[in-house]
Amino acid sequence: MSTYTSAIDHIRELKQKHGNWQNISETDAARMIVQNRFKTGLDIAKYTAAIMRQDMQEYDEDTSKYTQSLGAWHGFIAQQTMYANKKYFGTTSKRYIYLSGWMVAALRSELGPLPDQSMHEKTTVPALIEEIYTFLRQADAKVLNDYFRELNAAKEAGQDTKEIQDKIDNFESHVVPIIADIDAGFGNEEATYLLAKSMIEAGAAAIQIENQVSDAKQCGHQAGKVTVPHEDFISKLNAVRYAFLELGVDDGVIVARTDSEGASLTQKIPVSQEKGDLASKYIDFIEVEEIDIADARENDVLLKRDGKLVRPVRLANGLYQFRDGTNIDRVVLDCVTALENGADLLWIETPTPDIAHIKSMVDRIKEQQPKAKLVYNNSPSFNWTLNFRKQIIAKWEEEGKDISAYDKDNLMSAEYDGTDLDKAADELAQNFQRDAAREAGVFHHLITLPTYHTAALSTHELAKGYFGEEGMLAYVSGVQRKEIREGVSCVKHQAMAGSDLGDDHKEIFSGDNALKAGGEKNTMNQFNH
């Protein structure tokens, strides 16, 4: 990584070498080099993979050091997420971006809004990764450009420049790891490998892949999920790892997701070579009925189980049914197998945000894989208020506490807002991430679709006021005044989009001939007060 000083020295040497670069300023060229630390997506993937590996190690040593992310469906959303972290916490450490296949399908497909069933163009995923990193790199360039303006002003005023120089030299990038959703791999293992390569080349250091059938993929919170045998999933894990290695991202992270907790179907029966092998264990989970050979139908699929002839329960669409009550055993076997075959982190889709339930599965996994760690979906598909109120009511019942003031069939009612139930449930929500990190092995907490919902909510609120009686006041009071008073950089939207940066570049390129946008008549100057 070049420092400002080393970059100046480098440009000075190049000017001496080439001789006719008299118009090139060492300081201006060095400034532009420093403002663009990452030259390629692979540079980003290697940098962010190392960050994740360090974070994973720190979590192993101290579970309070978990990581978090918010899902982003546009580069600007990711950029503003990191801007907010810098503004309010002074750092982007332990903060990632999540790239959700659900939001890609719903918001970025050229086919229009789609359900989360892998129907969107696979090229949309690496394109969004590239877009996110374009915006995060632009954030670096903009903030550093502001620092360089300060540096030049201090020099011209004959002031001490050490403090501003330190801000430049110790600048923390807005570029953070992306955990990128490859769904079930968009086809066979070769298709998975090719898409993984594109995602890594765009900058992805972590790829999340699930054990559903690729062409029958469903959202983790929908019905009808169909899982694949372990051998098929291992091939996909191998494909992603080979893609990382081919591109030199040796620390690349694979997140293996199992949907078995809520999945009840499989598409095919794997081939078992001997009793107790991996295929045999998978087959043992399938629901069967004992039959006599005379009762077998023409072209029936039959199995021998424990010395008996049995017929797998098969639906009209050809899918096989798993036995009831096997889902948790399948989750544990899925996770252990994935960790044994190249996965680094696990993702278990659950029906509710219940730490005890998550812990019960993770504890079993850790019996075989002590360093097992989860990426957990703090999903908007959960009714968090209702779930936590139910958990509190159940706890109070167990403790013998009087709950007669609450209707258990109507716990979402606003009449309970502000009550002891509400306060206890909200405390569970507030502490959920740290408690799950400590008790249930959750290394990374993410919300898959938060900015889908925030965009909808804020737009609804603005439209309600603007097109109603409030008129322009809805924007003034509900948006702009809040931006100004909160110190949100985006209030100066021209600068946020790069106008100041472009002006400085034009001045570097053209000197006094530059036609700049940021002059006295620029209305953005109204926000300097």
Coordinates of C-alpha atoms in Angstrom, one line a residue:
M1 CA 0.0 0.0 0.0
S2 CA 1.4 3.4 -1.0
T3 CA 1.5 6.2 1.5
Y4 CA 1.3 9.8 0.3
T5 CA 5.0 10.3 0.9
S6 CA 6.0 7.1 -0.9
A7 CA 3.7 7.9 -3.8
I8 CA 5.4 11.3 -4.2
D9 CA 8.8 9.7 -4.3
H10 CA 7.5 7.2 -6.9
I11 CA 6.1 9.9 -9.2
R12 CA 9.3 11.9 -8.8
E13 CA 11.4 8.9 -10.0
L14 CA 9.0 8.4 -13.0
K15 CA 9.3 12.0 -14.0
Q16 CA 13.1 11.7 -14.0
K17 CA 12.9 8.5 -16.0
H18 CA 10.5 9.8 -18.7
G19 CA 11.8 13.4 -18.9
N20 CA 8.8 15.0 -20.6
W21 CA 6.3 14.9 -17.7
Q22 CA 6.9 18.4 -16.6
N23 CA 3.1 19.1 -16.4
I24 CA 2.6 16.3 -13.9
S25 CA 2.7 17.4 -10.2
E26 CA 4.2 14.9 -7.9
T27 CA 1.9 15.8 -5.1
D28 CA -1.3 15.8 -7.2
A29 CA -0.5 12.4 -8.8
A30 CA 0.4 11.0 -5.4
R31 CA -2.9 12.4 -4.0
M32 CA -4.8 10.5 -6.7
I33 CA -2.9 7.3 -6.1
V34 CA -3.7 7.4 -2.4
Q35 CA -7.4 8.2 -3.2
N36 CA -7.6 5.0 -5.2
R37 CA -6.0 2.3 -3.0
F38 CA -7.7 -0.6 -4.7
K39 CA -6.9 -1.0 -8.4
T40 CA -8.9 -4.2 -9.1
G41 CA -11.7 -6.3 -7.6
L42 CA -9.1 -9.0 -6.8
D43 CA -7.1 -6.4 -4.7
I44 CA -10.3 -5.9 -2.7
A45 CA -11.1 -9.6 -2.4
K46 CA -7.6 -10.3 -1.0
Y47 CA -7.7 -7.3 1.4
T48 CA -11.2 -8.1 2.8
A49 CA -10.6 -11.9 3.0
A50 CA -7.7 -11.1 5.3
I51 CA -10.0 -8.9 7.4
M52 CA -12.5 -11.7 7.8
R53 CA -9.9 -14.2 8.8
Q54 CA -8.6 -11.9 11.4
D55 CA -12.1 -11.2 12.7
M56 CA -12.9 -15.0 12.8
Q57 CA -9.7 -15.5 14.9
E58 CA -10.6 -12.7 17.3
Y59 CA -14.1 -14.1 17.7
D60 CA -12.7 -17.5 18.6
E61 CA -10.8 -15.8 21.4
D62 CA -13.6 -13.5 22.5
T63 CA -17.2 -14.0 21.5
S64 CA -18.1 -10.4 22.2
K65 CA -16.1 -9.5 19.1
Y66 CA -18.8 -10.6 16.7
T67 CA -19.4 -8.9 13.3
Q68 CA -22.5 -7.4 11.7
S69 CA -23.8 -6.4 8.3
L70 CA -26.8 -4.9 6.6
G71 CA -28.1 -6.1 3.2
A72 CA -27.6 -3.6 0.4
W73 CA -29.4 -3.7 -3.0
H74 CA -27.4 -0.7 -4.5
G75 CA -23.9 0.7 -4.2
F76 CA -25.2 3.9 -2.7
I77 CA -27.0 2.1 0.1
A78 CA -23.7 0.3 1.0
Q79 CA -21.8 3.5 0.8
Q80 CA -24.2 5.3 3.2
T81 CA -24.1 2.4 5.6
M82 CA -20.3 2.7 5.9
Y83 CA -20.5 6.5 6.0
A84 CA -22.9 6.1 9.0
N85 CA -20.5 3.8 10.7
K86 CA -17.6 6.2 10.3
K87 CA -19.7 9.1 11.5
Y88 CA -21.2 7.5 14.6
F89 CA -18.6 5.0 15.6
G90 CA -15.4 6.3 14.0
T91 CA -14.6 3.0 12.3
T92 CA -15.8 0.3 9.9
S93 CA -14.1 -2.5 11.9
K94 CA -16.3 -5.6 12.3
R95 CA -18.8 -4.1 9.9
Y96 CA -19.6 -5.9 6.6
I97 CA -22.0 -5.6 3.7
Y98 CA -24.4 -8.4 2.9
L99 CA -25.4 -9.0 -0.7
S100 CA -28.8 -10.7 -0.7
G101 CA -30.0 -12.9 -3.6
W102 CA -33.5 -12.0 -2.5
M103 CA -32.9 -8.3 -3.0
V104 CA -31.1 -8.9 -6.3
A105 CA -34.2 -10.9 -7.5
A106 CA -36.7 -8.4 -6.2
L107 CA -34.9 -5.1 -7.2
R108 CA -32.1 -5.6 -9.7
S109 CA -33.3 -8.1 -12.3
E110 CA -33.9 -6.9 -15.8
L111 CA -37.0 -9.1 -15.8
G112 CA -38.5 -7.0 -13.1
P113 CA -39.4 -7.9 -9.5
L114 CA -39.0 -11.6 -9.0
P115 CA -39.4 -14.0 -6.0
D116 CA -36.2 -15.5 -4.4
Q117 CA -36.1 -18.6 -6.6
S118 CA -32.9 -18.0 -8.7
M119 CA -34.8 -16.8 -11.7
H120 CA -32.8 -13.6 -12.0
E121 CA -29.8 -13.2 -14.3
K122 CA -26.7 -14.7 -12.6
T123 CA -24.6 -11.8 -14.0
T124 CA -26.5 -9.4 -11.8
V125 CA -24.8 -10.7 -8.7
P126 CA -21.2 -9.9 -9.7
A127 CA -22.4 -6.6 -11.3
L128 CA -23.8 -5.6 -7.9
I129 CA -20.6 -6.5 -6.1
E130 CA -18.7 -4.4 -8.5
E131 CA -21.2 -1.5 -8.1
I132 CA -21.0 -1.7 -4.3
Y133 CA -17.2 -1.5 -4.4
T134 CA -17.3 1.4 -6.9
F135 CA -19.4 3.4 -4.4
L136 CA -17.2 2.4 -1.4
R137 CA -14.0 3.4 -3.3
Q138 CA -15.7 6.6 -4.3
A139 CA -16.4 7.3 -0.6
D140 CA -12.6 6.8 0.1
A141 CA -11.8 9.2 -2.7
K142 CA -14.3 11.9 -1.6
V143 CA -13.2 11.9 2.1
L144 CA -9.5 11.8 1.2
N145 CA -10.1 14.6 -1.3
D146 CA -11.6 16.7 1.5
Y147 CA -8.5 15.9 3.6
F148 CA -6.2 17.0 0.8
R149 CA -8.1 20.2 0.5
E150 CA -7.5 20.8 4.2
L151 CA -3.8 19.9 3.8
N152 CA -3.4 22.4 0.9
A153 CA -5.2 25.1 2.8
A154 CA -3.0 24.6 5.9
K155 CA 0.1 24.7 3.7
E156 CA -1.0 28.0 2.1
A157 CA -1.7 29.5 5.5
G158 CA 1.7 28.4 6.8
Q159 CA 0.0 26.2 9.5
D160 CA 1.3 23.0 11.0
T161 CA 0.1 20.1 8.8
K162 CA 1.0 17.1 11.0
E163 CA -2.6 16.5 12.2
I164 CA -4.1 16.5 8.8
Q165 CA -1.2 14.5 7.4
D166 CA -1.8 11.8 10.1
K167 CA -5.5 11.7 9.0
I168 CA -4.4 10.9 5.5
D169 CA -1.7 8.4 6.4
N170 CA -3.9 6.6 8.9
F171 CA -7.1 6.7 6.8
E172 CA -9.4 3.7 7.3
S173 CA -11.1 2.6 4.1
H174 CA -14.8 2.4 3.6
V175 CA -14.1 -0.8 1.7
V176 CA -15.2 -3.7 3.9
P177 CA -16.0 -7.4 3.3
I178 CA -19.0 -8.4 1.3
I179 CA -20.7 -11.7 2.1
A180 CA -22.2 -12.5 -1.3
D181 CA -25.1 -14.8 -1.9
I182 CA -24.6 -17.3 -4.8
D183 CA -28.0 -19.0 -4.0
A184 CA -27.6 -22.7 -4.7
G185 CA -25.0 -22.1 -7.4
F186 CA -27.1 -21.4 -10.5
G187 CA -26.7 -24.8 -12.1
N188 CA -24.1 -27.6 -12.0
E189 CA -20.7 -27.4 -10.3
E190 CA -19.1 -25.9 -13.4
A191 CA -21.8 -23.1 -13.5
T192 CA -21.1 -22.5 -9.8
Y193 CA -17.3 -22.3 -10.4
L194 CA -17.8 -19.8 -13.3
L195 CA -20.1 -17.6 -11.3
A196 CA -18.0 -17.7 -8.2
K197 CA -15.0 -16.6 -10.3
S198 CA -17.0 -13.6 -11.6
M199 CA -18.0 -12.7 -8.0
I200 CA -14.5 -12.9 -6.7
E201 CA -13.1 -10.9 -9.6
A202 CA -15.6 -8.2 -8.7
G203 CA -14.3 -8.2 -5.1
A204 CA -16.2 -10.9 -3.1
A205 CA -14.1 -12.4 -0.4
A206 CA -16.9 -14.5 1.1
I207 CA -19.4 -16.5 -0.9
Q208 CA -22.5 -18.0 0.7
I209 CA -24.0 -21.1 -0.9
E210 CA -27.0 -23.2 0.1
N211 CA -27.8 -26.9 -0.1
Q212 CA -31.0 -26.6 -2.1
V213 CA -31.6 -27.9 -5.6
S214 CA -30.4 -25.2 -7.9
D215 CA -33.3 -25.2 -10.3
A216 CA -35.9 -25.6 -7.5
K217 CA -34.5 -23.0 -5.1
Q218 CA -36.8 -21.3 -2.7
C219 CA -36.4 -18.5 -0.3
G220 CA -35.3 -19.9 3.1
H221 CA -38.5 -18.6 4.6
Q222 CA -40.8 -20.1 2.0
A223 CA -42.3 -23.6 1.8
G224 CA -41.3 -26.2 -0.8
K225 CA -37.5 -26.3 -0.1
V226 CA -35.7 -29.3 -1.7
T227 CA -32.2 -30.2 -0.5
V228 CA -29.5 -32.1 -2.3
P229 CA -27.4 -35.0 -1.2
H230 CA -24.2 -34.1 0.6
E231 CA -22.0 -35.3 -2.3
D232 CA -23.7 -32.8 -4.6
F233 CA -23.2 -30.0 -2.1
I234 CA -19.5 -30.9 -1.5
S235 CA -18.9 -30.6 -5.3
K236 CA -20.3 -27.0 -5.1
L237 CA -18.0 -26.2 -2.1
N238 CA -15.1 -27.6 -4.1
A239 CA -16.0 -25.4 -7.1
V240 CA -16.0 -22.2 -5.0
R241 CA -12.7 -23.1 -3.3
Y242 CA -11.0 -23.8 -6.6
A243 CA -12.3 -20.4 -7.9
F244 CA -10.7 -18.7 -4.9
L245 CA -7.4 -20.5 -5.4
E246 CA -7.2 -20.0 -9.1
L247 CA -7.6 -16.2 -8.6
G248 CA -5.0 -16.1 -5.8
V249 CA -7.5 -15.3 -3.0
D250 CA -6.1 -17.8 -0.7
D251 CA -8.0 -16.6 2.4
G252 CA -11.4 -16.7 0.6
V253 CA -14.3 -17.6 2.9
I254 CA -17.1 -20.1 2.1
V255 CA -20.3 -19.8 4.1
A256 CA -22.2 -23.1 3.8
R257 CA -25.9 -22.7 4.4
T258 CA -28.3 -25.5 5.2
D259 CA -32.0 -25.2 4.7
S260 CA -32.7 -28.6 6.2
E261 CA -34.4 -27.2 9.3
G262 CA -37.4 -26.3 7.2
A263 CA -36.9 -28.5 4.2
S264 CA -38.9 -31.8 4.0
L265 CA -38.0 -32.9 0.4
T266 CA -35.2 -34.3 -1.7
Q267 CA -34.9 -34.6 -5.4
K268 CA -32.8 -37.7 -5.6
I269 CA -31.5 -40.7 -3.8
P270 CA -27.6 -40.8 -3.7
V271 CA -25.7 -44.0 -4.3
S272 CA -24.5 -45.7 -1.1
Q273 CA -21.4 -47.9 -1.4
E274 CA -21.6 -49.3 2.1
K275 CA -23.8 -49.1 5.2
G276 CA -23.1 -46.0 7.3
D277 CA -21.4 -43.9 4.5
L278 CA -22.6 -40.4 3.9
A279 CA -25.0 -41.4 1.2
S280 CA -26.5 -44.1 3.4
K281 CA -27.0 -41.6 6.2
Y282 CA -28.9 -39.3 3.8
I283 CA -31.0 -42.1 2.5
D284 CA -31.9 -43.2 6.1
F285 CA -33.7 -39.8 6.6
I286 CA -36.1 -40.6 3.7
E287 CA -39.7 -41.7 4.7
V288 CA -40.4 -45.2 3.6
E289 CA -43.1 -47.8 3.9
E290 CA -42.5 -51.5 4.2
I291 CA -43.9 -53.6 1.4
D292 CA -44.0 -57.1 0.0
I293 CA -42.4 -57.6 -3.4
A294 CA -45.7 -58.7 -4.7
D295 CA -47.2 -55.3 -3.8
A296 CA -44.5 -53.4 -5.8
R297 CA -45.8 -51.4 -8.7
E298 CA -44.3 -51.5 -12.1
N299 CA -41.1 -49.3 -12.1
D300 CA -41.3 -48.7 -8.4
V301 CA -38.2 -47.5 -6.6
L302 CA -37.4 -49.9 -3.7
L303 CA -34.8 -50.0 -1.0
K304 CA -33.5 -52.6 1.5
R305 CA -33.5 -51.1 5.0
D306 CA -32.6 -53.2 8.1
G307 CA -33.2 -56.4 6.2
K308 CA -36.6 -55.3 5.0
L309 CA -38.0 -54.3 1.6
V310 CA -39.3 -50.7 1.7
R311 CA -40.6 -48.2 -0.7
P312 CA -39.6 -44.5 -0.4
V313 CA -42.6 -42.1 0.0
R314 CA -42.7 -40.2 -3.2
L315 CA -44.8 -37.3 -4.2
A316 CA -46.6 -36.9 -7.6
N317 CA -43.8 -34.6 -8.8
G318 CA -41.2 -37.3 -8.1
L319 CA -39.7 -35.7 -5.0
Y320 CA -39.0 -37.9 -2.0
Q321 CA -40.3 -37.1 1.5
F322 CA -38.0 -37.0 4.6
R323 CA -39.2 -38.6 7.8
D324 CA -40.9 -36.2 10.3
G325 CA -38.6 -35.2 13.1
T326 CA -35.3 -35.7 11.2
N327 CA -34.8 -32.0 10.3
I328 CA -32.5 -31.2 13.2
D329 CA -30.4 -34.3 12.7
R330 CA -30.1 -33.4 9.0
V331 CA -29.0 -29.9 9.9
V332 CA -26.2 -31.2 12.2
L333 CA -25.0 -33.7 9.6
D334 CA -25.1 -31.0 6.9
C335 CA -23.0 -28.6 9.0
V336 CA -20.5 -31.1 10.1
T337 CA -20.1 -32.4 6.6
A338 CA -19.7 -28.9 5.2
L339 CA -17.0 -28.0 7.7
E340 CA -15.2 -31.3 7.0
N341 CA -15.2 -30.4 3.3
G342 CA -13.9 -26.9 3.0
A343 CA -16.6 -24.6 4.4
D344 CA -15.4 -21.9 6.9
L345 CA -18.7 -20.7 8.3
L346 CA -22.2 -22.1 8.6
W347 CA -25.6 -20.6 8.0
I348 CA -28.6 -22.3 9.5
E349 CA -32.0 -21.0 8.5
T350 CA -34.4 -21.1 11.4
P351 CA -38.2 -20.5 11.7
T352 CA -37.9 -18.0 14.5
P353 CA -35.2 -16.0 16.3
D354 CA -34.8 -18.4 19.2
I355 CA -31.4 -18.5 20.8
A356 CA -32.1 -21.7 22.7
H357 CA -33.0 -23.4 19.4
I358 CA -30.0 -22.2 17.6
K359 CA -27.7 -23.2 20.5
S360 CA -29.2 -26.7 20.7
M361 CA -28.0 -27.3 17.1
V362 CA -24.7 -25.5 17.4
D363 CA -23.8 -27.4 20.5
R364 CA -24.3 -30.7 18.7
I365 CA -22.2 -29.5 15.8
K366 CA -19.4 -28.3 18.1
E367 CA -19.2 -31.8 19.6
Q368 CA -17.5 -32.7 16.3
Q369 CA -16.3 -29.3 15.1
P370 CA -15.4 -27.2 18.2
K371 CA -14.6 -24.1 16.2
A372 CA -17.9 -24.1 14.3
K373 CA -19.2 -20.5 13.8
L374 CA -22.5 -19.2 12.4
V375 CA -23.5 -16.5 10.0
Y376 CA -27.1 -15.8 11.2
N377 CA -29.9 -14.2 9.3
N378 CA -31.7 -11.7 11.6
S379 CA -34.5 -12.0 9.0
P380 CA -37.3 -9.4 8.4
S381 CA -39.4 -12.5 7.6
F382 CA -39.6 -13.0 11.4
N383 CA -42.2 -11.1 13.3
W384 CA -39.6 -10.0 16.0
T385 CA -42.1 -8.2 18.2
L386 CA -44.5 -11.2 18.3
N387 CA -41.7 -13.8 18.7
F388 CA -40.1 -12.1 21.6
R389 CA -43.4 -11.3 23.4
K390 CA -44.2 -15.0 23.0
Q391 CA -40.9 -16.0 24.5
I392 CA -41.3 -13.7 27.4
I393 CA -44.9 -15.0 28.1
A394 CA -43.6 -18.5 28.0
K395 CA -40.8 -17.7 30.4
W396 CA -43.2 -15.9 32.8
E397 CA -45.6 -18.9 32.7
E398 CA -42.7 -21.2 33.5
E399 CA -41.8 -19.0 36.5
G400 CA -45.4 -19.0 37.7
K401 CA -45.9 -15.3 37.0
D402 CA -49.4 -13.9 36.6
I403 CA -50.0 -13.3 32.8
S404 CA -53.7 -12.8 33.0
A405 CA -53.3 -9.1 31.8
Y406 CA -52.2 -10.4 28.4
D407 CA -54.2 -12.1 25.6
K408 CA -51.8 -14.7 24.3
D409 CA -53.8 -14.8 21.0
N410 CA -53.3 -11.0 20.4
L411 CA -49.8 -10.2 21.7
M412 CA -49.0 -7.9 18.7
S413 CA -51.7 -5.5 20.0
A414 CA -50.5 -1.9 20.4
E415 CA -52.2 -1.8 23.8
Y416 CA -49.3 -3.8 25.2
D417 CA -46.8 -1.1 24.0
G418 CA -45.0 0.3 27.0
T419 CA -46.0 -2.5 29.3
D420 CA -43.7 -4.8 31.2
L421 CA -44.1 -7.4 28.5
D422 CA -43.2 -4.9 25.8
K423 CA -40.1 -3.7 27.8
A424 CA -38.9 -7.3 28.4
A425 CA -39.4 -8.3 24.8
D426 CA -37.6 -5.2 23.5
E427 CA -34.7 -5.9 25.8
L428 CA -34.5 -9.4 24.2
A429 CA -34.4 -7.7 20.8
Q430 CA -31.7 -5.3 21.9
N431 CA -29.5 -8.0 23.4
F432 CA -30.2 -10.7 20.8
Q433 CA -27.0 -10.3 18.8
R434 CA -24.6 -10.2 21.7
D435 CA -26.5 -13.1 23.5
A436 CA -26.5 -15.3 20.3
A437 CA -22.8 -14.5 19.7
R438 CA -22.0 -15.6 23.3
E439 CA -24.3 -18.5 23.7
A440 CA -25.0 -19.9 20.2
G441 CA -21.7 -19.5 18.2
V442 CA -23.0 -16.6 16.0
F443 CA -19.9 -14.9 14.6
H444 CA -21.7 -12.7 12.1
H445 CA -25.2 -11.2 12.4
L446 CA -26.8 -9.8 9.3
I447 CA -30.2 -8.5 8.2
T448 CA -30.8 -9.7 4.7
L449 CA -33.4 -7.2 3.5
P450 CA -33.4 -4.1 5.8
T451 CA -32.8 -1.5 3.2
Y452 CA -35.7 -2.9 1.1
H453 CA -37.9 -2.1 4.0
T454 CA -36.3 1.2 4.9
A455 CA -36.6 2.4 1.3
A456 CA -40.3 1.5 1.3
L457 CA -41.1 3.0 4.7
S458 CA -39.3 6.3 4.1
T459 CA -40.8 6.7 0.7
H460 CA -44.3 6.0 2.0
E461 CA -43.8 8.5 4.8
L462 CA -42.6 11.2 2.4
A463 CA -45.4 10.5 -0.2
K464 CA -48.0 10.6 2.5
G465 CA -47.0 14.0 3.6
Y466 CA -45.9 15.6 0.4
F467 CA -49.0 14.6 -1.6
G468 CA -51.2 15.5 1.4
E469 CA -51.7 18.6 3.5
E470 CA -48.1 19.0 4.5
G471 CA -46.9 19.6 0.9
M472 CA -43.2 20.7 0.8
L473 CA -43.1 20.7 4.6
A474 CA -43.0 16.9 4.5
Y475 CA -39.7 17.0 2.8
V476 CA -38.3 20.0 4.7
S477 CA -39.1 18.7 8.2
G478 CA -39.1 15.0 7.5
V479 CA -35.9 14.8 5.4
Q480 CA -33.7 17.8 4.9
R481 CA -33.9 19.4 8.3
K482 CA -33.0 16.0 9.9
E483 CA -30.1 15.6 7.5
I484 CA -28.7 19.0 8.4
R485 CA -29.1 18.7 12.1
E486 CA -27.7 15.1 12.1
G487 CA -24.8 16.2 10.0
V488 CA -25.5 13.7 7.2
S489 CA -23.0 14.3 4.4
C490 CA -25.6 13.4 1.8
V491 CA -27.4 16.7 2.4
K492 CA -24.7 18.1 0.1
H493 CA -25.8 15.8 -2.6
Q494 CA -23.7 17.4 -5.3
A495 CA -20.5 16.8 -3.4
M496 CA -21.7 13.3 -2.4
A497 CA -22.0 12.5 -6.1
G498 CA -18.5 13.7 -6.8
S499 CA -18.7 17.3 -7.9
D500 CA -16.0 18.6 -5.5
L501 CA -13.8 15.6 -6.4
G502 CA -14.3 16.3 -10.1
D503 CA -13.6 20.0 -9.7
D504 CA -10.2 19.3 -8.0
H505 CA -9.4 16.8 -10.7
K506 CA -10.2 19.3 -13.4
E507 CA -8.0 21.9 -11.7
I508 CA -5.2 19.3 -11.5
F509 CA -5.6 18.5 -15.2
S510 CA -6.3 22.0 -16.6
G511 CA -5.0 24.5 -14.0
D512 CA -6.6 27.9 -14.3
N513 CA -8.5 26.8 -17.4
A514 CA -10.7 24.5 -15.4
L515 CA -14.4 25.1 -15.6
K516 CA -15.6 24.2 -12.1
A517 CA -19.0 23.6 -10.6
G518 CA -18.3 24.6 -7.1
G519 CA -18.2 28.3 -7.4
E520 CA -19.9 31.1 -5.6
K521 CA -23.2 30.5 -7.3
N522 CA -23.4 26.8 -6.4
T523 CA -26.6 26.5 -4.2
M524 CA -24.9 23.8 -2.2
N525 CA -23.1 26.7 -0.4
Q526 CA -26.3 27.2 1.5
F527 CA -25.5 24.1 3.6
N528 CA -22.1 25.5 4.8
H529 CA -23.9 27.4 7.5

